[in-house]
PDB file of C-alpha atoms and ligand atoms in Angstrom:
ATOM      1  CA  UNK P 123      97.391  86.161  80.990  1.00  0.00           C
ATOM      2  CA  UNK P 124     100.139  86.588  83.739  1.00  0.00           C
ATOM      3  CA  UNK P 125     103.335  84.121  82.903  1.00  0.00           C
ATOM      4  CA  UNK P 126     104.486  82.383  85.916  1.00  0.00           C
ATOM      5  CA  UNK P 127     108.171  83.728  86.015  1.00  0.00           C
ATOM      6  CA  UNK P 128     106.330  87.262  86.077  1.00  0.00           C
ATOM      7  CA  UNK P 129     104.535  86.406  88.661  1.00  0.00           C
ATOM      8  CA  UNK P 130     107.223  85.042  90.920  1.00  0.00           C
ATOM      9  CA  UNK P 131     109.345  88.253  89.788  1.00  0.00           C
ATOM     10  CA  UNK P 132     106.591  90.668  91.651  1.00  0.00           C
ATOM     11  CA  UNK P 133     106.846  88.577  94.303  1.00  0.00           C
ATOM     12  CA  UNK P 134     110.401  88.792  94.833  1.00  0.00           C
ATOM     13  CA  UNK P 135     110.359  92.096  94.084  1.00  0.00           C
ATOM     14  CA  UNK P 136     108.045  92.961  97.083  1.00  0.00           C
ATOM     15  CA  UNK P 137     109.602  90.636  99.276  1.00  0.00           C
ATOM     16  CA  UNK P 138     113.155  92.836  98.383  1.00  0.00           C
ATOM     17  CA  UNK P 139     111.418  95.863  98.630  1.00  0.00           C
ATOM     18  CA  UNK P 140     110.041  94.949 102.236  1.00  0.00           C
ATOM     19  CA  UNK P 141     113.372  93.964 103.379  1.00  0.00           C
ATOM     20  CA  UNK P 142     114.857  96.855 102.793  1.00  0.00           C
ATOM     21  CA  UNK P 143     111.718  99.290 103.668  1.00  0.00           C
ATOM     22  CA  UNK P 144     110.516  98.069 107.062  1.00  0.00           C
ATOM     23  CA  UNK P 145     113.513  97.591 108.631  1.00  0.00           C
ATOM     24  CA  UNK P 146     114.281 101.056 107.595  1.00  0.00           C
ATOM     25  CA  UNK P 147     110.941 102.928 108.387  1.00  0.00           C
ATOM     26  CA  UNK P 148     111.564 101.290 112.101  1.00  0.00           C
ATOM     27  CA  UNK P 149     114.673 101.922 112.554  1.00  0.00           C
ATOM     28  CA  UNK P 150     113.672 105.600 111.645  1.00  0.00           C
ATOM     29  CA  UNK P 151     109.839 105.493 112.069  1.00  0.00           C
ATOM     30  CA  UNK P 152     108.027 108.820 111.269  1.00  0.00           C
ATOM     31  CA  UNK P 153     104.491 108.024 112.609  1.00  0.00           C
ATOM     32  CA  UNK P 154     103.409 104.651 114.642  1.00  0.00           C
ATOM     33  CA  UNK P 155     101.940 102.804 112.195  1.00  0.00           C
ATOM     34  CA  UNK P 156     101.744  98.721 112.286  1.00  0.00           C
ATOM     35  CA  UNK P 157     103.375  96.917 109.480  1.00  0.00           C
ATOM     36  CA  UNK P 158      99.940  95.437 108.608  1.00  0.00           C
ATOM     37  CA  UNK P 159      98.425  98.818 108.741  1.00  0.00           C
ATOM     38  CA  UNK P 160      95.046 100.272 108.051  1.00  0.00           C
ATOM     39  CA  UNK P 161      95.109 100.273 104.283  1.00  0.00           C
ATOM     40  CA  UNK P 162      97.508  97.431 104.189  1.00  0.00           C
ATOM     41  CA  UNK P 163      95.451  95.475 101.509  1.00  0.00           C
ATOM     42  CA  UNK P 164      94.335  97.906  99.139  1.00  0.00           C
ATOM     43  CA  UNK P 165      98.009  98.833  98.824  1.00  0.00           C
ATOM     44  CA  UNK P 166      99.078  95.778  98.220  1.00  0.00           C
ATOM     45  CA  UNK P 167      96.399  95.603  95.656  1.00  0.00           C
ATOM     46  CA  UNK P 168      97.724  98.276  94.051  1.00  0.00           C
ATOM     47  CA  UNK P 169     101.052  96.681  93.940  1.00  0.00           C
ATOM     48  CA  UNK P 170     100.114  93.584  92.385  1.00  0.00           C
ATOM     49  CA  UNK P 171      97.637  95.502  90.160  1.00  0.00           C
ATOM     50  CA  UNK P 172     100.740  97.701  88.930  1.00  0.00           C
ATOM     51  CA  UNK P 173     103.527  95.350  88.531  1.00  0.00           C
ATOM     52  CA  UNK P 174     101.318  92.288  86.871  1.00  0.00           C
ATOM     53  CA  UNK P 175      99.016  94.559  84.559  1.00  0.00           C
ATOM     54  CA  UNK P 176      99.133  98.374  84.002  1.00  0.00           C
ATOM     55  CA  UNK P 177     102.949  98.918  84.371  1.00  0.00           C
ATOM     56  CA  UNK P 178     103.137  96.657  80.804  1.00  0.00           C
ATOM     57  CA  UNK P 179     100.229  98.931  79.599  1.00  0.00           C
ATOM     58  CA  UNK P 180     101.563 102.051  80.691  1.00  0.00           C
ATOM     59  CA  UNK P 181     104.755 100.839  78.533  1.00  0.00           C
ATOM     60  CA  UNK P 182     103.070  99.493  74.981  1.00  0.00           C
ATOM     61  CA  UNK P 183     100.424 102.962  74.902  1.00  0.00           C
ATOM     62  CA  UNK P 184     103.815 104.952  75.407  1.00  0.00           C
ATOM     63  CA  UNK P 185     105.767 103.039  72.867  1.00  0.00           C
ATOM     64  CA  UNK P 186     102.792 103.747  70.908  1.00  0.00           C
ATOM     65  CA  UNK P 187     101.914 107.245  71.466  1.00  0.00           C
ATOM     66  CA  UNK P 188     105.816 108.615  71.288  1.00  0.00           C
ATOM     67  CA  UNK P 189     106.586 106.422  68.016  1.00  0.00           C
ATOM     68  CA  UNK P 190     104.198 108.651  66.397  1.00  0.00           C
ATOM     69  CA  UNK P 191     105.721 111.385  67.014  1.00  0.00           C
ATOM     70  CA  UNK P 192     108.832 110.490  64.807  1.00  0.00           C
ATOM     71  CA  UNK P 193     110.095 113.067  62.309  1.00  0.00           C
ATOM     72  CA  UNK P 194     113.794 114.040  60.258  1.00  0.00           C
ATOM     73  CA  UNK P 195     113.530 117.518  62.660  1.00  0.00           C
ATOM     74  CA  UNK P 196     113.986 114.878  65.776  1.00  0.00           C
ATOM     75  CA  UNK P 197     116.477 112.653  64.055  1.00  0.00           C
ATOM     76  CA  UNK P 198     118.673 115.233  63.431  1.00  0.00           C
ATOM     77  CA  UNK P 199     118.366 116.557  66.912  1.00  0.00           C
ATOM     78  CA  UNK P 200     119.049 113.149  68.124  1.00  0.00           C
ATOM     79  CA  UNK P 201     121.606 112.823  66.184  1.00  0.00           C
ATOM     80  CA  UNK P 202     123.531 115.822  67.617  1.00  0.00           C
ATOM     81  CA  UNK P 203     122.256 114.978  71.281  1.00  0.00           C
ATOM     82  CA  UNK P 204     123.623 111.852  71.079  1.00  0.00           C
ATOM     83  CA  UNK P 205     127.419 113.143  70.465  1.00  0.00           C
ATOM     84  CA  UNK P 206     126.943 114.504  73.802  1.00  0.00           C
ATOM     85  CA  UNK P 207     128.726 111.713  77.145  1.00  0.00           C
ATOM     86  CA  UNK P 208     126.320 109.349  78.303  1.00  0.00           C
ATOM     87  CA  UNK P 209     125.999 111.036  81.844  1.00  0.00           C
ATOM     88  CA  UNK P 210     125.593 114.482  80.438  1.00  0.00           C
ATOM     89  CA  UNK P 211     122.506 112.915  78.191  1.00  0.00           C
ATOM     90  CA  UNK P 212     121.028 110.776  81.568  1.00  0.00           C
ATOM     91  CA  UNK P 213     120.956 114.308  83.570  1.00  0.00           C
ATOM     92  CA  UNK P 214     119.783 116.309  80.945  1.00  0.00           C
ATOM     93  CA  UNK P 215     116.646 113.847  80.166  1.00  0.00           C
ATOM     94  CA  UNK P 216     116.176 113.747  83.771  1.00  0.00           C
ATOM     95  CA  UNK P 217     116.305 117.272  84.280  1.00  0.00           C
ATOM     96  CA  UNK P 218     113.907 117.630  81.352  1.00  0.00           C
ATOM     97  CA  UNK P 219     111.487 115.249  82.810  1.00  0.00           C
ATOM     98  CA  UNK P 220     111.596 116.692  86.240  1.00  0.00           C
ATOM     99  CA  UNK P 221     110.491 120.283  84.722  1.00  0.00           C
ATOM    100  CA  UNK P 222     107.185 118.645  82.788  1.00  0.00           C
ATOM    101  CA  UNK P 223     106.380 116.352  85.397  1.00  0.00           C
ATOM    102  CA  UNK P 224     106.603 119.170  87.958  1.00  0.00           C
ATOM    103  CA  UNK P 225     103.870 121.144  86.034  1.00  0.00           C
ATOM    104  CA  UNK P 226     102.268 117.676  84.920  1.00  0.00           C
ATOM    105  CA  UNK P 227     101.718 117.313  88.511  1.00  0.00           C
ATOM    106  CA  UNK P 228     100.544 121.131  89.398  1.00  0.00           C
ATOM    107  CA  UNK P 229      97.609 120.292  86.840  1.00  0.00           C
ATOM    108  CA  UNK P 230      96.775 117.172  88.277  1.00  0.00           C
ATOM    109  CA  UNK P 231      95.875 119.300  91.346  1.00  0.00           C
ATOM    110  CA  UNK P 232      94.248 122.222  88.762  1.00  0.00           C
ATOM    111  CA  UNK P 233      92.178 120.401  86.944  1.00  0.00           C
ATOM    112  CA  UNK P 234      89.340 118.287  87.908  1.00  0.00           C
ATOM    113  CA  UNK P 235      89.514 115.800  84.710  1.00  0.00           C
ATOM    114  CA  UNK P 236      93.299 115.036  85.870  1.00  0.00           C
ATOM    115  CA  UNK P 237      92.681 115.413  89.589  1.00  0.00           C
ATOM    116  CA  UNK P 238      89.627 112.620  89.555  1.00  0.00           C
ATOM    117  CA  UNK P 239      92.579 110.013  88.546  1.00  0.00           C
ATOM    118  CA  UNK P 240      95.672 111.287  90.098  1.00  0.00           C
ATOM    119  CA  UNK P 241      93.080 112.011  93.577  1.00  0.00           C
ATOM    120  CA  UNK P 242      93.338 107.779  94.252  1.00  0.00           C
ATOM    121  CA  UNK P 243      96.882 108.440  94.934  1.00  0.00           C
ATOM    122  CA  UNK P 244      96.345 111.289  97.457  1.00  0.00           C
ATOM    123  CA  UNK P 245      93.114 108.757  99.460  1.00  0.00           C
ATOM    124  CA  UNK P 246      96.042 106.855 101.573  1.00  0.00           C
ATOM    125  CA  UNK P 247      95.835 107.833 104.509  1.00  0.00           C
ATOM    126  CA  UNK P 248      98.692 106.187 105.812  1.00  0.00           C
ATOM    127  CA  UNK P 249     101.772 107.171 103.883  1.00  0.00           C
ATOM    128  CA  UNK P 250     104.590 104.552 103.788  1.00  0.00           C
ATOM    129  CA  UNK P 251     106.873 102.642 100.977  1.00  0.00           C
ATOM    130  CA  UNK P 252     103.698 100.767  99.707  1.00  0.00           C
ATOM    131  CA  UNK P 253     101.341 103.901  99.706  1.00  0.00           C
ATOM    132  CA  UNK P 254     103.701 104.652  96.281  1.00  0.00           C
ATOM    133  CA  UNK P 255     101.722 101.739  94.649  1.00  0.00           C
ATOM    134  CA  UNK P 256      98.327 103.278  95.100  1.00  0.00           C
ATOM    135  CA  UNK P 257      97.830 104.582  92.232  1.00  0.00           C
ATOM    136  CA  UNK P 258      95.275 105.139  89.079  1.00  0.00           C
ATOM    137  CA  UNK P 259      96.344 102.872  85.666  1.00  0.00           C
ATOM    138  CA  UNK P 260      95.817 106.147  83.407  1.00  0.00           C
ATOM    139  CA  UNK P 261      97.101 108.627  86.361  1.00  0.00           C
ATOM    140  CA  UNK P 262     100.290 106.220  85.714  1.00  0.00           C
ATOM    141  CA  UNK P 263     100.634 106.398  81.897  1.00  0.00           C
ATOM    142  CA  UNK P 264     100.241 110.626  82.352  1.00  0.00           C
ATOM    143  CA  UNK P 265     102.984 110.827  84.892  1.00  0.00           C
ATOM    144  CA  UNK P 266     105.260 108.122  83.184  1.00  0.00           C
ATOM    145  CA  UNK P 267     104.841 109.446  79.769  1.00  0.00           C
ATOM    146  CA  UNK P 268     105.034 113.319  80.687  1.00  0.00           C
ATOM    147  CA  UNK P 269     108.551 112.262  82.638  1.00  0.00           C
ATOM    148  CA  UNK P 270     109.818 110.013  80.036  1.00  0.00           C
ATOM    149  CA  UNK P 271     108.995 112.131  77.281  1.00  0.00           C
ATOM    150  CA  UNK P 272     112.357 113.850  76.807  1.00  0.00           C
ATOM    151  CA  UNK P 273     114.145 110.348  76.880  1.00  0.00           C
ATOM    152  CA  UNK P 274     112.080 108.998  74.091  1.00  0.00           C
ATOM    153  CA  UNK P 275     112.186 112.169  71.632  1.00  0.00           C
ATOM    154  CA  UNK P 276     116.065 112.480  72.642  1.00  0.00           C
ATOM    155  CA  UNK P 277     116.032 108.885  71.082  1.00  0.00           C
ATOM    156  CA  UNK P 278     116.812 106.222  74.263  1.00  0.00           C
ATOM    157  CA  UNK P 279     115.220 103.014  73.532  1.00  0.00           C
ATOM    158  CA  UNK P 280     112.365 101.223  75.198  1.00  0.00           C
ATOM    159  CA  UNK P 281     114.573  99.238  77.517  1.00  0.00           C
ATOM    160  CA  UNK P 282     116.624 102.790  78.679  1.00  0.00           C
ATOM    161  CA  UNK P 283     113.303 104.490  79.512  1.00  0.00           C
ATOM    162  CA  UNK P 284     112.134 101.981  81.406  1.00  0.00           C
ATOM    163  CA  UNK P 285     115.378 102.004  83.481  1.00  0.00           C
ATOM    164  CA  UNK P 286     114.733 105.681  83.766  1.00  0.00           C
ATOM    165  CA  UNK P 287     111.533 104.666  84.916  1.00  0.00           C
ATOM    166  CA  UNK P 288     112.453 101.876  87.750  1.00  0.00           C
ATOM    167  CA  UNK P 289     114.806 104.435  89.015  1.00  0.00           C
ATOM    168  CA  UNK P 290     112.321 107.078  89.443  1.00  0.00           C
ATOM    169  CA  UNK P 291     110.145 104.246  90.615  1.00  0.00           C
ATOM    170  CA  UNK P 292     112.247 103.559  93.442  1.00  0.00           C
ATOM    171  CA  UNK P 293     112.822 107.283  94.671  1.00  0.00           C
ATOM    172  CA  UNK P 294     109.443 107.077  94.586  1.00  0.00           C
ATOM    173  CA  UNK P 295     109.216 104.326  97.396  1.00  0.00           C
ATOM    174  CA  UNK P 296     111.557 106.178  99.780  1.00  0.00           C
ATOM    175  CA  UNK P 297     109.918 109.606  99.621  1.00  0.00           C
ATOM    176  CA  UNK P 298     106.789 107.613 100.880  1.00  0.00           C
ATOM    177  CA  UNK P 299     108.475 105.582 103.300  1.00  0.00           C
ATOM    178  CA  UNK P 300     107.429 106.272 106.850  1.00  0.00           C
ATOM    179  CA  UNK P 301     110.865 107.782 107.683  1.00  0.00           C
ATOM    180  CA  UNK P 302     111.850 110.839 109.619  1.00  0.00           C
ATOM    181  CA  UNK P 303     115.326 110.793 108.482  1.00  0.00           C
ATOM    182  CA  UNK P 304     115.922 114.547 107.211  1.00  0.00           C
ATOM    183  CA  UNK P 305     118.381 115.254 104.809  1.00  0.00           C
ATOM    184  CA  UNK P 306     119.571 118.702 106.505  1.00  0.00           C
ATOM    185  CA  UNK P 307     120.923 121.208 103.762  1.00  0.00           C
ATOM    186  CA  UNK P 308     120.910 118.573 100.912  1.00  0.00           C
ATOM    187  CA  UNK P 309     116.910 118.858 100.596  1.00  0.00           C
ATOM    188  CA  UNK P 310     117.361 121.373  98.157  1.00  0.00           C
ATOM    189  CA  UNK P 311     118.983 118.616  95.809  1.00  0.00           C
ATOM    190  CA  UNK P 312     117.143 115.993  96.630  1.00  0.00           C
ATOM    191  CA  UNK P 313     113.699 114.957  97.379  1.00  0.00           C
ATOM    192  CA  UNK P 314     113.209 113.601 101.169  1.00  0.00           C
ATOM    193  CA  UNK P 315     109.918 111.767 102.468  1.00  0.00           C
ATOM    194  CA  UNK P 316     109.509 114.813 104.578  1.00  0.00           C
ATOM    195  CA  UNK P 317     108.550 117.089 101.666  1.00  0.00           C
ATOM    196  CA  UNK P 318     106.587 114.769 100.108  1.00  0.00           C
ATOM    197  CA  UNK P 319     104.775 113.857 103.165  1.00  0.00           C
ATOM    198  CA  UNK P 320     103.839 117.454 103.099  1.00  0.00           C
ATOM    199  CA  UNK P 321     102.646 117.232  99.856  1.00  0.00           C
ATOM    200  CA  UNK P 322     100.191 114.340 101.092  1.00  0.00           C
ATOM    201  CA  UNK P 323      99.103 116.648 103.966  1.00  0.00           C
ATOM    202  CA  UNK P 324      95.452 116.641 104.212  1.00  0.00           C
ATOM    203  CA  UNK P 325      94.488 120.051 104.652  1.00  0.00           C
ATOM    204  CA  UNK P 326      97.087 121.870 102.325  1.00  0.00           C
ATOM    205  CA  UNK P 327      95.403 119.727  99.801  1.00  0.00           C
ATOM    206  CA  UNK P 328      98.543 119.032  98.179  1.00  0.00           C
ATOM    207  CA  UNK P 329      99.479 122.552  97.199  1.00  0.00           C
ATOM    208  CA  UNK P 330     102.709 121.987  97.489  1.00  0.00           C
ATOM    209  CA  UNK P 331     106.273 120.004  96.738  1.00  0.00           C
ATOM    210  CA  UNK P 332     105.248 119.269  93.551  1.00  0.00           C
ATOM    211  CA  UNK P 333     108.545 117.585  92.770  1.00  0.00           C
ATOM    212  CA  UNK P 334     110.167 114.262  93.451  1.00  0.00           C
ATOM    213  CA  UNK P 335     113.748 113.457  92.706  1.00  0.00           C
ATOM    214  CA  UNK P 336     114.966 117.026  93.420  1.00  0.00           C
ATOM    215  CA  UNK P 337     113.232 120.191  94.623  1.00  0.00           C
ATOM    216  CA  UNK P 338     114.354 122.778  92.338  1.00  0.00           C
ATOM    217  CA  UNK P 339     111.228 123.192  90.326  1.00  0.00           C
ATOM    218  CA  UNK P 340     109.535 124.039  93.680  1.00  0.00           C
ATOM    219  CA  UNK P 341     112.227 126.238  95.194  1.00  0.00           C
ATOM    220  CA  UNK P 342     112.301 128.427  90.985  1.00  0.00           C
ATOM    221  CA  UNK P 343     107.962 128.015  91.020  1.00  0.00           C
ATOM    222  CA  UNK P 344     107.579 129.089  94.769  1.00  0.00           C
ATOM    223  CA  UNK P 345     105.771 125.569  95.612  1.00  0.00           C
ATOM    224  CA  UNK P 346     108.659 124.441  98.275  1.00  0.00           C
ATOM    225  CA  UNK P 347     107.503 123.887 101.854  1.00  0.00           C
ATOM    226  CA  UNK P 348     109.567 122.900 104.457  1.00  0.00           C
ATOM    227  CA  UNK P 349     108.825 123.059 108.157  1.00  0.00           C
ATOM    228  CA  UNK P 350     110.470 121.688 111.243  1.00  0.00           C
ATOM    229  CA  UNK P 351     107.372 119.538 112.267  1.00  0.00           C
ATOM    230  CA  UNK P 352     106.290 116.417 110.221  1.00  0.00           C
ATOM    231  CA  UNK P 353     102.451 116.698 108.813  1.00  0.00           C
ATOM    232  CA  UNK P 354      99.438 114.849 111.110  1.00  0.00           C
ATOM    233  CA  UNK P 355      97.003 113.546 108.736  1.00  0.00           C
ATOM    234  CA  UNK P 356      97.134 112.569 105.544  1.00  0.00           C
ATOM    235  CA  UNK P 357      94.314 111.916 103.160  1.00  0.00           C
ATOM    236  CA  UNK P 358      91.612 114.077 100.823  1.00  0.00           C
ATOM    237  CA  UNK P 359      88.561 116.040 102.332  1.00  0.00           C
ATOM    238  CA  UNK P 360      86.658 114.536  99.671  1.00  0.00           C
ATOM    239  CA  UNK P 361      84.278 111.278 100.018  1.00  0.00           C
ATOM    240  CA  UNK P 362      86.247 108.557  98.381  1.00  0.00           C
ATOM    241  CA  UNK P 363      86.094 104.910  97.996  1.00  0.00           C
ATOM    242  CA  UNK P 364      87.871 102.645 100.121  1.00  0.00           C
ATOM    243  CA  UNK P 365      88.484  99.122  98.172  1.00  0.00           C
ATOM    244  CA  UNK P 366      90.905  98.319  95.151  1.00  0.00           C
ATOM    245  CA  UNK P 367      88.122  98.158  92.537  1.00  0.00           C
ATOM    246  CA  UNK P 368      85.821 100.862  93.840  1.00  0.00           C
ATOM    247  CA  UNK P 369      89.121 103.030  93.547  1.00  0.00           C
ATOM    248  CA  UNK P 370      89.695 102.066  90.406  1.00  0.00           C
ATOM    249  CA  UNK P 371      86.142 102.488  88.679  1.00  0.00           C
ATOM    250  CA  UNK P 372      85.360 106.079  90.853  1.00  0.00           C
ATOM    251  CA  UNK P 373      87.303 108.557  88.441  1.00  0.00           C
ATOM    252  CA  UNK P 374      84.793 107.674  85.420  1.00  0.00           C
ATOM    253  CA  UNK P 375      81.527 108.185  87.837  1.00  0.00           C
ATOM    254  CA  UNK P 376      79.713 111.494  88.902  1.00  0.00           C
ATOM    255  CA  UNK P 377      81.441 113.165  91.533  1.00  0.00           C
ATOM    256  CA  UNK P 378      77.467 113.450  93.306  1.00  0.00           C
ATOM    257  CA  UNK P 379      76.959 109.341  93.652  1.00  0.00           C
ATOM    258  CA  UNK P 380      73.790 108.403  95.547  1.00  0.00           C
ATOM    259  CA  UNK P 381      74.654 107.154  99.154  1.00  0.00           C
ATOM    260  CA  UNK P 382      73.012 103.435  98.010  1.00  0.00           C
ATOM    261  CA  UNK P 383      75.717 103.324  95.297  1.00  0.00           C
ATOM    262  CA  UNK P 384      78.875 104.200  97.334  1.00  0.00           C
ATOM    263  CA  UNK P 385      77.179 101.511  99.987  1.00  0.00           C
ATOM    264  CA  UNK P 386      76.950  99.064  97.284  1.00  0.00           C
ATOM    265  CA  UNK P 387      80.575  99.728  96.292  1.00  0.00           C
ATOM    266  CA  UNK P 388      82.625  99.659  99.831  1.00  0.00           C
ATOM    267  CA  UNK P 389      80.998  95.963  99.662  1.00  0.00           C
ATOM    268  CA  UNK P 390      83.676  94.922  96.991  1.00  0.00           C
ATOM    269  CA  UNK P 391      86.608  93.112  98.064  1.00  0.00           C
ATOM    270  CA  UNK P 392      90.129  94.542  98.484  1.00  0.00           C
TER     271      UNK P 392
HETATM  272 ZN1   ZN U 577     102.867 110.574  96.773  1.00  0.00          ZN
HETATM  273 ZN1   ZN U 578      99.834 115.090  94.098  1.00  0.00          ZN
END
């Protein structure tokens, strides 16, 4: 069941979001697209899908999984970590998530059981401030759990993680925007859409710029790329569904689907 005043939150939410992204991607507009792009309505599918259902999900099977993980080793740890001033424990946990969520991410791209899920993010083919949204339910839980992780076992509360979350969430929307704004020398601190435009570039195949609020995993790793010139094409060279629920369901099929089947499912709405 969706509650009304949730509902109407999303929807202010997008319509804030959108009033702040489009008048920035035209004002510094990276590649030509329309506001009602190609791709328009699956994203937005994945937007309401996200922010009405599987963020809340994500949420209770991570308050779930990390409360098992309680133990006196942690309290004590917690105990000490918590002496520590507020901003020195925000960076640290952030710091901490941005090194397993860097090689969280590298595996996504290694392994074909994580790649299947986290591959629906990298099918847009039109990469702007919505594009962020596309993305699986349990490709979601395994990014927001590896990069809250620290927070939880460092002992912040539901409500702080999720801040930590929405924050990350929102860096999230401008290193997809459809910006050419470059950030000159201070790309080494902090992720710009360029890099991660390069990481949706279709024929690197997402080999590199791993990271998202700040480069320095990729500059320590060797994954940082960072040409003059803006990617072309975005996308996977992989067959891939094109509709909200086909998107959704193709992870848990064969990767070999007969041609009748993949017919049958571009039929579906969205
Ligand atoms: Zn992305
Ligand atoms: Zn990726």
């Amino acid at each position: 069941m969706i509650d009304f005043d949730k509902f109407i939150r999303v929807i202010l939410y997008f319509i804030g979001m959108s009033l702040v992204f489009i008048p920035l991607e035209r004002s510094f507009l990276s590649k030509p697209y329309r506001i009602l792009r190609k791709e328009y309505r699956t994203d937005l599918f994945f937007y309401l899908g996200q922010n009405l259902f599987w963020n809340s999900l994500t949420l209770i099977t991570l308050n779930l999984l990390f409360s098992g993980l309680e133990s006196s080793l942690l309290s004590d740890l917690r105990g000490k970590f918590q002496l520590l001033p507020f901003l020195l424990q925000a960076l640290s946990v952030i710091l901490m998530g941005d090194f397993l969520i860097y090689w969280g991410h590298r595996w996504q791209h290694k392994y074909d059981w994580l790649w299947r899920f986290h591959r629906i993010h990298h099918t847009a083919e039109r990469v702007d401030y919505l594009a962020a949204f596309r993305e699986h339910p349990l490709d979601n839980i395994y990014t927001r759990g590896l990069e809250s992780l620290p927070a939880f076992l460092l002992g912040f509360g539901l409500e702080e993680v999720s801040m930590f979350i929405a924050f990350r969430g929102i860096y999230a929307l401008f290193i997809h925007s459809n910006v050419s704004l470059r950030l000159g020398v201070l790309e080494i601190i902090f992720g710009s859409p360029h890099l991660h435009h390069w990481h949706h570039e279709v024929d690197r195949g997402g080999k590199c710029n791993f990271a998202n609020l700040n480069p320095m995993m990729d500059i320590i790793f060797g994954t940082f790329y960072n040409p003059h010139t803006p990617p072309k094409r975005y996308g996977v060279n992989e067959d891939h569904a094109g509709n909200y629920p086909s998107l959704l369901l193709e992870p848990f099929l064969p990767n070999d689907l007969p041609k009748k089947f993949r017919d049958f499912m571009d039929k579906f709405p969205g």
